[in-house]
CSV table of C-alpha atoms in Angstrom, one decimal:
chain,number,residue,atom,x,y,z
A,1,MET,CA,126.3,6.0,201.2
A,2,ARG,CA,124.6,9.1,199.9
A,3,THR,CA,123.9,11.9,202.3
A,4,ASP,CA,122.3,15.4,202.0
A,5,MET,CA,125.8,16.8,202.4
A,6,THR,CA,127.2,14.8,199.4
A,7,ASP,CA,124.1,15.7,197.3
A,8,SER,CA,124.7,19.4,198.2
A,9,PHE,CA,128.4,19.1,197.2
A,10,ILE,CA,127.6,17.4,193.9
A,11,LEU,CA,125.0,20.1,193.1
A,12,LYS,CA,127.4,22.8,194.0
A,13,LYS,CA,130.0,21.4,191.6
A,14,LEU,CA,127.4,21.0,188.8
A,15,ALA,CA,126.3,24.6,189.3
A,16,GLU,CA,129.9,25.8,189.1
A,17,MET,CA,130.3,23.9,185.8
A,18,ALA,CA,127.1,25.5,184.4
A,19,ASN,CA,128.2,29.0,185.5
A,20,ASN,CA,131.6,28.5,183.9
A,21,ASN,CA,130.4,27.1,180.6
A,22,ASP,CA,127.2,29.0,179.8
A,23,PRO,CA,128.1,32.8,180.1
A,24,ILE,CA,128.0,34.7,176.9
A,25,ASN,CA,130.1,37.8,176.2
A,26,PRO,CA,127.6,40.7,176.0
A,27,ASP,CA,129.5,42.2,173.1
A,28,LEU,CA,128.5,39.3,171.0
A,29,TYR,CA,124.8,40.3,171.2
A,30,THR,CA,125.8,43.6,169.5
A,31,LYS,CA,128.1,41.9,167.0
A,32,TYR,CA,125.3,39.6,165.7
A,33,ASP,CA,122.5,42.2,166.1
A,34,VAL,CA,120.6,39.9,168.5
A,35,LYS,CA,117.2,41.3,169.5
A,36,ARG,CA,117.6,40.5,173.2
A,37,GLY,CA,114.2,40.1,174.9
A,38,LEU,CA,112.7,40.4,171.3
A,39,ARG,CA,113.4,44.1,171.5
A,40,ASN,CA,115.0,46.4,168.9
A,41,ALA,CA,117.9,48.7,169.8
A,42,ASN,CA,115.5,51.6,170.3
A,43,GLY,CA,113.4,49.7,172.9
A,44,THR,CA,110.5,48.9,170.6
A,45,GLY,CA,109.4,45.3,170.4
A,46,VAL,CA,110.3,43.1,167.5
A,47,LEU,CA,107.2,42.6,165.3
A,48,VAL,CA,106.4,38.9,165.4
A,49,GLY,CA,102.6,38.8,164.9
A,50,LEU,CA,99.4,40.6,164.3
A,51,THR,CA,96.4,40.9,166.7
A,52,ARG,CA,92.9,42.4,166.9
A,53,ILE,CA,92.6,41.8,170.6
A,54,GLY,CA,94.4,44.6,172.5
A,55,ASP,CA,96.8,47.5,172.0
A,56,VAL,CA,99.2,49.1,174.4
A,57,VAL,CA,100.0,52.7,173.3
A,58,GLY,CA,102.8,54.7,174.9
A,59,TYR,CA,104.6,56.3,172.0
A,60,GLU,CA,104.3,57.3,168.3
A,61,MET,CA,107.0,56.7,165.7
A,62,LYS,CA,107.9,59.8,163.6
A,63,ASP,CA,110.8,59.6,161.2
A,64,GLY,CA,112.2,56.5,162.9
A,65,GLU,CA,112.1,58.2,166.3
A,66,LYS,CA,110.0,57.3,169.3
A,67,ILE,CA,107.8,60.1,170.5
A,68,ALA,CA,106.4,59.6,174.0
A,69,ILE,CA,102.6,60.2,174.5
A,70,PRO,CA,100.2,59.6,177.4
A,71,GLY,CA,99.5,55.9,177.7
A,72,LYS,CA,96.3,54.3,176.4
A,73,LEU,CA,95.1,50.7,176.8
A,74,ILE,CA,92.7,49.5,174.1
A,75,TYR,CA,90.5,46.4,174.2
A,76,ARG,CA,89.2,45.3,170.7
A,77,GLY,CA,89.3,49.0,169.6
A,78,TYR,CA,87.7,50.4,172.7
A,79,ASN,CA,89.5,52.5,175.3
A,80,VAL,CA,89.5,50.6,178.6
A,81,GLU,CA,88.5,53.8,180.4
A,82,ASP,CA,85.2,53.8,178.5
A,83,LEU,CA,84.5,50.3,179.6
A,84,ILE,CA,85.1,51.3,183.2
A,85,ASN,CA,83.0,54.4,182.9
A,86,ASP,CA,80.1,52.4,181.3
A,87,ALA,CA,80.2,49.9,184.3
A,88,GLU,CA,80.1,52.8,186.8
A,89,ILE,CA,77.2,54.6,185.0
A,90,ASN,CA,75.2,51.4,184.9
A,91,ASN,CA,76.1,50.5,188.5
A,92,GLN,CA,77.3,47.0,187.5
A,93,PHE,CA,80.5,45.0,187.7
A,94,GLY,CA,82.4,45.3,184.4
A,95,TYR,CA,84.9,42.4,184.3
A,96,GLU,CA,82.3,40.0,182.7
A,97,GLN,CA,81.5,42.5,179.9
A,98,CYS,CA,85.3,42.9,179.4
A,99,ALA,CA,85.8,39.2,179.1
A,100,TYR,CA,82.9,38.9,176.6
A,101,LEU,CA,84.4,41.7,174.5
A,102,LEU,CA,87.9,40.1,174.5
A,103,LEU,CA,86.6,36.7,173.6
A,104,PHE,CA,84.1,37.6,170.9
A,105,GLY,CA,85.3,41.0,169.6
A,106,GLU,CA,82.0,42.9,170.2
A,107,LEU,CA,80.3,44.6,173.1
A,108,PRO,CA,77.4,42.6,174.4
A,109,ASN,CA,73.9,43.9,174.6
A,110,LYS,CA,72.0,43.5,177.9
A,111,ASN,CA,70.6,40.0,177.0
A,112,GLN,CA,73.9,38.7,175.8
A,113,LEU,CA,75.8,40.0,178.8
A,114,SER,CA,73.2,38.5,181.1
A,115,ALA,CA,73.4,35.1,179.4
A,116,PHE,CA,77.2,35.2,179.4
A,117,SER,CA,77.4,36.1,183.1
A,118,ASP,CA,74.9,33.4,184.0
A,119,PHE,CA,77.0,30.8,182.1
A,120,LEU,CA,80.2,32.0,183.9
A,121,GLY,CA,78.3,31.6,187.2
A,122,GLU,CA,77.2,28.1,186.4
A,123,CYS,CA,80.8,27.1,185.6
A,124,ARG,CA,82.4,28.5,188.8
A,125,VAL,CA,81.9,25.3,190.7
A,126,LEU,CA,84.7,22.8,190.2
A,127,PRO,CA,84.0,19.3,188.9
A,128,PRO,CA,82.9,16.6,191.4
A,129,ASN,CA,85.8,15.5,193.6
A,130,PHE,CA,88.2,18.0,192.0
A,131,THR,CA,88.6,20.0,195.2
A,132,GLU,CA,89.3,17.0,197.4
A,133,ASP,CA,91.6,15.1,194.9
A,134,MET,CA,93.4,17.9,193.0
A,135,ILE,CA,93.6,20.7,195.6
A,136,MET,CA,93.4,19.3,199.2
A,137,LYS,CA,95.5,16.2,198.6
A,138,ALA,CA,98.4,18.2,197.0
A,139,PRO,CA,98.5,21.6,198.6
A,140,SER,CA,101.1,24.1,197.5
A,141,ASN,CA,102.9,26.9,199.3
A,142,ASP,CA,102.7,29.0,196.1
A,143,ILE,CA,99.2,29.6,194.7
A,144,MET,CA,100.3,30.2,191.2
A,145,ASN,CA,101.8,26.8,191.0
A,146,LYS,CA,98.6,25.4,192.5
A,147,ILE,CA,96.6,27.2,189.8
A,148,ALA,CA,98.8,25.8,187.0
A,149,ARG,CA,98.4,22.3,188.4
A,150,GLY,CA,94.6,22.9,188.6
A,151,VAL,CA,94.5,23.9,185.0
A,152,LEU,CA,96.4,20.9,183.8
A,153,ALA,CA,94.3,18.6,186.0
A,154,SER,CA,91.2,20.1,184.4
A,155,TYR,CA,92.2,18.2,181.2
A,156,SER,CA,91.4,14.9,183.0
A,157,TYR,CA,87.9,16.2,183.9
A,158,ASP,CA,87.1,17.3,180.3
A,159,LYS,CA,85.2,14.7,178.2
A,160,ASN,CA,86.6,16.3,175.0
A,161,PRO,CA,90.0,17.8,175.9
A,162,GLU,CA,91.8,17.3,172.5
A,163,ASP,CA,89.2,18.8,170.2
A,164,ARG,CA,90.9,21.8,168.5
A,165,SER,CA,87.7,23.2,167.0
A,166,VAL,CA,87.1,26.9,167.8
A,167,GLU,CA,83.7,26.0,169.4
A,168,ASN,CA,85.4,23.5,171.8
A,169,ILE,CA,88.2,25.9,172.6
A,170,ILE,CA,85.7,28.7,173.5
A,171,ARG,CA,83.9,26.2,175.8
A,172,GLN,CA,87.1,25.3,177.5
A,173,CYS,CA,88.2,29.0,177.9
A,174,ILE,CA,84.9,30.1,179.3
A,175,GLU,CA,85.0,27.3,181.9
A,176,LEU,CA,88.6,28.3,182.8
A,177,ILE,CA,87.7,32.0,183.1
A,178,ALA,CA,84.9,31.1,185.5
A,179,ARG,CA,86.9,28.7,187.6
A,180,PHE,CA,90.2,30.6,188.0
A,181,SER,CA,88.9,32.5,191.0
A,182,THR,CA,87.7,29.3,192.6
A,183,LEU,CA,91.0,27.5,191.9
A,184,ALA,CA,93.0,30.4,193.5
A,185,ALA,CA,90.7,30.7,196.5
A,186,TYR,CA,90.6,27.0,197.3
A,187,GLY,CA,94.4,26.8,196.7
A,188,TYR,CA,94.8,29.6,199.2
A,189,GLN,CA,92.6,27.8,201.7
A,190,ALA,CA,94.6,24.6,201.4
A,191,LYS,CA,97.8,26.6,201.8
A,192,ARG,CA,96.4,28.1,205.1
A,193,ARG,CA,95.6,24.7,206.4
A,194,TYR,CA,98.7,22.7,205.5
A,195,TYR,CA,101.4,25.4,205.5
A,196,ASP,CA,100.2,28.1,207.9
A,197,ASP,CA,98.4,25.9,210.4
A,198,LYS,CA,95.3,28.0,210.2
A,199,SER,CA,91.6,27.2,209.7
A,200,MET,CA,90.5,26.4,206.2
A,201,PHE,CA,87.1,27.7,204.9
A,202,ILE,CA,85.7,26.1,201.7
A,203,HIS,CA,82.6,28.1,200.6
A,204,ASN,CA,80.6,27.4,197.5
A,205,PRO,CA,80.7,30.1,194.8
A,206,LYS,CA,77.3,31.8,194.1
A,207,PRO,CA,76.4,31.8,190.4
A,208,GLU,CA,74.6,35.2,190.7
A,209,LEU,CA,77.7,37.0,191.9
A,210,SER,CA,80.4,38.6,189.8
A,211,THR,CA,83.9,37.3,189.6
A,212,ALA,CA,85.1,40.0,192.1
A,213,GLU,CA,82.3,39.3,194.5
A,214,ASN,CA,82.8,35.6,194.4
A,215,PHE,CA,86.5,35.8,195.0
A,216,LEU,CA,86.1,38.0,198.1
A,217,ARG,CA,83.4,35.6,199.3
A,218,LEU,CA,85.6,32.6,198.9
A,219,ILE,CA,88.8,33.9,200.6
A,220,ARG,CA,87.0,35.3,203.7
A,221,SER,CA,85.9,33.2,206.6
A,222,ASP,CA,82.7,35.3,207.0
A,223,LYS,CA,82.0,35.6,203.3
A,224,THR,CA,81.4,39.3,203.6
A,225,TYR,CA,82.7,42.4,201.7
A,226,THR,CA,81.6,45.9,201.0
A,227,LYS,CA,80.4,47.2,197.7
A,228,LEU,CA,83.4,49.5,197.4
A,229,GLU,CA,85.7,46.6,198.0
A,230,ALA,CA,84.1,44.5,195.3
A,231,GLU,CA,84.1,47.5,192.9
A,232,LEU,CA,87.8,48.2,193.4
A,233,LEU,CA,88.7,44.5,192.9
A,234,ASP,CA,86.5,44.5,189.7
A,235,LEU,CA,88.4,47.5,188.5
A,236,ALA,CA,91.7,45.8,189.0
A,237,LEU,CA,90.4,42.7,187.1
A,238,ILE,CA,89.3,44.9,184.1
A,239,LEU,CA,92.7,46.7,184.0
A,240,HIS,CA,94.7,43.4,184.1
A,241,ALA,CA,92.6,41.4,181.7
A,242,GLU,CA,94.6,42.1,178.5
A,243,HIS,CA,97.8,44.0,177.6
A,244,GLY,CA,98.5,43.3,173.9
A,245,GLY,CA,100.1,40.2,172.4
A,246,GLY,CA,103.6,41.1,173.2
A,247,ASN,CA,103.7,40.7,177.0
A,248,ASN,CA,105.5,37.6,178.1
A,249,SER,CA,102.5,35.5,179.2
A,250,SER,CA,100.3,36.3,176.1
A,251,LEU,CA,103.3,35.6,173.9
A,252,THR,CA,103.7,32.3,175.7
A,253,VAL,CA,100.1,31.5,174.9
A,254,HIS,CA,100.7,32.1,171.2
A,255,VAL,CA,104.0,30.2,171.2
A,256,VAL,CA,102.6,27.1,172.9
A,257,SER,CA,99.3,27.2,171.0
A,258,SER,CA,101.2,27.4,167.7
A,259,ALA,CA,102.5,23.9,168.4
A,260,ASP,CA,98.9,22.7,168.1
A,261,THR,CA,98.6,21.6,171.7
A,262,ASP,CA,95.6,21.6,174.0
A,263,THR,CA,94.0,24.6,175.7
A,264,TYR,CA,95.0,23.5,179.2
A,265,SER,CA,98.7,23.2,178.3
A,266,ALA,CA,98.8,26.7,176.8
A,267,ILE,CA,97.0,28.3,179.8
A,268,ALA,CA,99.2,26.5,182.3
A,269,ALA,CA,102.3,27.7,180.5
A,270,ALA,CA,100.9,31.3,180.7
A,271,VAL,CA,100.4,30.9,184.4
A,272,GLY,CA,104.0,29.9,184.8
A,273,SER,CA,105.1,33.0,182.8
A,274,LEU,CA,103.0,35.3,184.8
A,275,LYS,CA,104.3,34.0,188.1
A,276,GLY,CA,107.7,35.5,187.3
A,277,ARG,CA,108.9,38.5,189.3
A,278,ARG,CA,109.7,40.3,186.0
A,279,HIS,CA,106.1,39.9,185.0
A,280,GLY,CA,103.0,39.4,187.2
A,281,GLY,CA,105.1,38.8,190.3
A,282,ALA,CA,106.4,42.4,190.2
A,283,ASN,CA,103.6,43.6,192.5
A,284,ILE,CA,105.1,41.6,195.3
A,285,CYS,CA,108.5,43.4,194.8
A,286,VAL,CA,106.7,46.7,195.2
A,287,VAL,CA,105.0,45.8,198.5
A,288,GLU,CA,108.3,44.3,199.9
A,289,MET,CA,110.0,47.6,198.9
A,290,MET,CA,107.3,49.6,200.6
A,291,ASP,CA,107.7,47.6,203.8
A,292,ASP,CA,111.3,48.5,203.8
A,293,ILE,CA,110.6,52.2,203.1
A,294,LYS,CA,108.0,52.4,205.8
A,295,SER,CA,110.4,50.9,208.3
A,296,ASN,CA,113.2,53.3,207.4
A,297,VAL,CA,111.4,56.6,206.7
A,298,LYS,CA,110.1,58.1,210.0
A,299,ASP,CA,108.0,60.9,208.5
A,300,TRP,CA,105.9,59.6,205.6
A,301,SER,CA,104.9,63.1,204.7
A,302,ASN,CA,108.5,64.4,204.5
A,303,GLU,CA,109.5,64.6,200.8
A,304,ASN,CA,113.2,65.2,201.6
A,305,GLU,CA,113.5,62.2,203.9
A,306,ILE,CA,111.7,60.0,201.4
A,307,THR,CA,113.9,61.3,198.6
A,308,GLN,CA,117.1,60.6,200.6
A,309,TYR,CA,116.1,57.0,201.2
A,310,LEU,CA,114.9,56.3,197.7
A,311,THR,CA,118.3,57.6,196.5
A,312,LYS,CA,120.0,55.0,198.7
A,313,ILE,CA,117.8,52.3,197.1
A,314,ALA,CA,118.7,53.6,193.6
A,315,LYS,CA,122.4,53.5,194.5
A,316,LYS,CA,122.1,49.9,195.7
A,317,GLU,CA,122.8,51.0,199.3
A,318,ALA,CA,119.4,49.9,200.7
A,319,PHE,CA,116.6,47.4,200.4
A,320,ASP,CA,117.6,44.5,198.1
A,321,HIS,CA,120.6,46.3,196.6
A,322,SER,CA,119.3,45.8,193.1
A,323,GLY,CA,119.2,49.6,192.4
A,324,LEU,CA,115.6,49.2,191.3
A,325,ILE,CA,112.7,51.3,192.5
A,326,TYR,CA,110.0,48.8,191.9
A,327,GLY,CA,106.7,50.0,190.3
A,328,MET,CA,108.6,52.6,188.3
A,329,GLY,CA,109.0,52.3,184.5
A,330,HIS,CA,107.4,50.2,181.8
A,331,ALA,CA,108.5,48.8,178.4
A,332,VAL,CA,105.9,50.8,176.5
A,333,TYR,CA,104.4,53.4,178.8
A,334,THR,CA,106.7,56.4,179.4
A,335,ILE,CA,104.6,59.5,180.2
A,336,SER,CA,101.8,57.6,182.0
A,337,ASP,CA,100.3,54.1,182.5
A,338,PRO,CA,96.5,54.5,182.1
A,339,ARG,CA,95.9,51.5,184.4
A,340,GLU,CA,97.9,53.2,187.2
A,341,ILE,CA,95.9,56.4,186.8
A,342,LEU,CA,92.6,54.7,187.1
A,343,LEU,CA,93.6,52.4,190.0
A,344,LYS,CA,95.2,55.3,191.9
A,345,LYS,CA,91.9,57.3,191.8
A,346,LYS,CA,89.9,54.4,193.3
A,347,ALA,CA,92.8,53.7,195.8
A,348,LYS,CA,92.4,57.1,197.2
A,349,GLU,CA,88.6,56.5,197.8
A,350,LEU,CA,89.3,53.3,199.6
A,351,ALA,CA,92.2,54.9,201.6
A,352,GLN,CA,89.7,57.5,202.8
A,353,GLU,CA,87.2,54.9,203.8
A,354,LYS,CA,89.9,52.8,205.6
A,355,GLY,CA,91.6,55.7,207.3
A,356,LEU,CA,94.9,55.1,205.4
A,357,LEU,CA,95.4,58.5,203.7
A,358,ASN,CA,98.8,58.8,205.3
A,359,GLU,CA,100.0,55.7,203.6
A,360,TYR,CA,98.4,56.8,200.3
A,361,GLN,CA,100.3,60.1,200.6
A,362,LEU,CA,103.6,58.1,201.0
A,363,TYR,CA,102.9,56.3,197.7
A,364,ASP,CA,101.9,59.7,196.1
A,365,ILE,CA,105.2,61.3,197.1
A,366,ILE,CA,107.3,58.3,195.9
A,367,GLU,CA,105.5,58.4,192.5
A,368,LYS,CA,106.4,62.1,192.3
A,369,VAL,CA,110.1,62.0,193.2
A,370,ALA,CA,111.2,58.6,192.0
A,371,PRO,CA,111.5,59.4,188.2
A,372,ASN,CA,114.0,62.2,188.9
A,373,ILE,CA,116.0,60.1,191.3
A,374,ILE,CA,116.3,57.2,188.8
A,375,ALA,CA,117.3,59.7,186.1
A,376,ASN,CA,120.0,61.3,188.3
A,377,VAL,CA,121.4,58.1,189.8
A,378,HIS,CA,121.4,56.0,186.7
A,379,ASN,CA,122.2,58.9,184.3
A,380,SER,CA,119.2,58.1,182.2
A,381,THR,CA,117.2,60.4,179.8
A,382,LYS,CA,114.3,57.9,179.5
A,383,ASN,CA,110.9,59.1,180.5
A,384,ILE,CA,109.7,57.0,183.5
A,385,CYS,CA,106.3,56.8,185.1
A,386,ALA,CA,104.7,54.7,187.7
A,387,ASN,CA,103.2,51.4,186.4
A,388,VAL,CA,100.1,49.6,187.6
A,389,ASP,CA,102.1,47.4,189.9
A,390,PHE,CA,102.9,50.4,192.0
A,391,TYR,CA,99.4,50.8,193.4
A,392,SER,CA,97.9,47.3,192.9
A,393,GLY,CA,99.6,45.9,196.0
A,394,PHE,CA,98.5,48.8,198.1
A,395,VAL,CA,94.9,48.3,196.9
A,396,TYR,CA,95.0,44.6,197.7
A,397,SER,CA,96.4,45.2,201.1
A,398,MET,CA,93.5,47.7,201.8
A,399,LEU,CA,91.2,44.9,200.7
A,400,ASN,CA,92.8,42.6,203.3
A,401,ILE,CA,93.8,40.2,200.6
A,402,PRO,CA,96.8,38.1,201.6
A,403,ARG,CA,100.0,38.8,199.7
A,404,GLU,CA,100.2,35.2,198.3
A,405,LEU,CA,97.1,36.0,196.3
A,406,TYR,CA,98.3,39.3,194.7
A,407,THR,CA,99.8,37.6,191.6
A,408,PRO,CA,96.9,35.0,191.4
A,409,ILE,CA,94.5,37.9,191.1
A,410,PHE,CA,96.4,39.0,188.0
A,411,ALA,CA,95.9,35.5,186.6
A,412,ILE,CA,92.2,35.5,187.5
A,413,SER,CA,91.9,38.6,185.3
A,414,ARG,CA,94.4,37.8,182.5
A,415,VAL,CA,93.0,34.4,181.7
A,416,ALA,CA,90.3,36.3,179.7
A,417,GLY,CA,93.1,37.9,177.5
A,418,TRP,CA,95.0,34.6,177.3
A,419,SER,CA,91.8,32.9,176.1
A,420,ALA,CA,91.3,35.5,173.4
A,421,HIS,CA,94.8,34.9,172.2
A,422,ILE,CA,94.4,31.1,172.1
A,423,ILE,CA,91.3,31.6,169.9
A,424,GLU,CA,93.1,34.1,167.7
A,425,GLU,CA,96.0,31.6,167.2
A,426,ALA,CA,93.6,28.9,166.4
A,427,VAL,CA,91.8,31.0,163.8
A,428,SER,CA,94.7,33.0,162.3
A,429,GLY,CA,97.9,31.2,163.3
A,430,GLY,CA,98.8,28.1,161.4
A,431,ARG,CA,102.5,28.3,161.8
A,432,ILE,CA,104.6,27.2,164.7
A,433,TYR,CA,106.9,29.8,166.3
A,434,ARG,CA,110.5,29.1,165.5
A,435,PRO,CA,112.9,32.0,166.1
A,436,ALA,CA,116.6,31.6,165.6
A,437,TYR,CA,119.4,31.3,168.1
A,438,LYS,CA,123.0,31.5,166.9
A,439,ASN,CA,125.3,28.9,168.2
A,440,ILE,CA,128.6,30.6,169.1
A,441,SER,CA,130.5,27.6,170.4
A,442,GLU,CA,133.2,25.9,168.3
A,443,GLU,CA,133.0,22.3,167.1
A,444,ARG,CA,135.4,20.0,169.2
A,445,PRO,CA,136.9,16.6,168.5
A,446,PHE,CA,135.1,13.9,170.4
A,447,ILE,CA,137.0,12.2,173.2
A,448,PRO,CA,136.1,8.5,173.9
A,449,LEU,CA,135.0,7.8,177.4
A,450,MET,CA,138.0,5.8,178.4
A,451,GLU,CA,140.4,8.5,177.3
A,452,ARG,CA,138.9,11.3,179.3
A,453,LYS,CA,140.7,12.6,182.4
């Protein structure tokens, strides 16, 4: 008779076998010049494709050497800072314009932007019975998994899911961009009801509202939000919408799309990638670390006390004993992450409005002292700066957004970039991704079943 105990024992033994058989000597990666993580020895990414969508600039190459420069984020040739300034000057939410630019490669005029925003608004409502059948009947404790399931379920509600024409892919992508905020919000409400034993509020999205406004409306019982709150969330959406073709989830879109599969399969795969704690889930690591720091540092304004505790974290003597100070460092940005600079500025405004400047000051001090601590403890000469994840969690907490929605917000934004990459792969791809893996095991003589011990 099988029991949970015997199942546990069997799984433990199988895990031991996997651990014993699968480790690979790290020296072999050097011997065979393996580009681990698709990165060259100098830290630059292995060139596997070309794109017109976005660019992440953190260094220049001179005579084969990486020269660090202040970071820049470029969408379709335009500095993202200009997109944000344009939205502020015109007193409008900018994510919709950003999505238009990423999808179609050009900045919209007023009429084009209005028509595109209206189309997004019309598409925010989920198909008939979708909420009841696909969300409420199968709630998930993790909203990212719920979004991925919602994306795959959308295939069944599409009258033309397998058409690979660019026109049809664009239609599918626009519908997904519009509905991601609804999928996330409704998934969260179902989670509240079935996992947290709390009340569930299902509000209808309003077509005239922006993506940021609709999301805040859908997750709050009273449907209210301030203008500054919506503006700050809109800023976060713009900053997370695209980050070049080399980030893990965008690469996932290219890899899966190159197999000539449907749009929903590619986007769902990207959601799974973004969920990872080394990718979009990193902002959760930051807020968990900050909880620990706030509990162990008595004076949040005392730089020496903060430095001492961060040193313990870096030495693996505190927090999760990983030795990592989360929110510090980036694969490309070294001197500065432009997203972090722009988000930090708005974060201070909201901290003043919410009476949380003391907590903002704690973040500011950590950002100041952490790079030197990391350099000293880990004996590193690499330039390190705070990345966007360092402040995003703080911003979302000031917006009273539950933590389980931090990474889904990233997905709500990044689906615009993913969509652009799907279209780019459809137009300019044409070849399935097939990198090489070297087999380092030896051939062995086969042992018939009855002769095995």
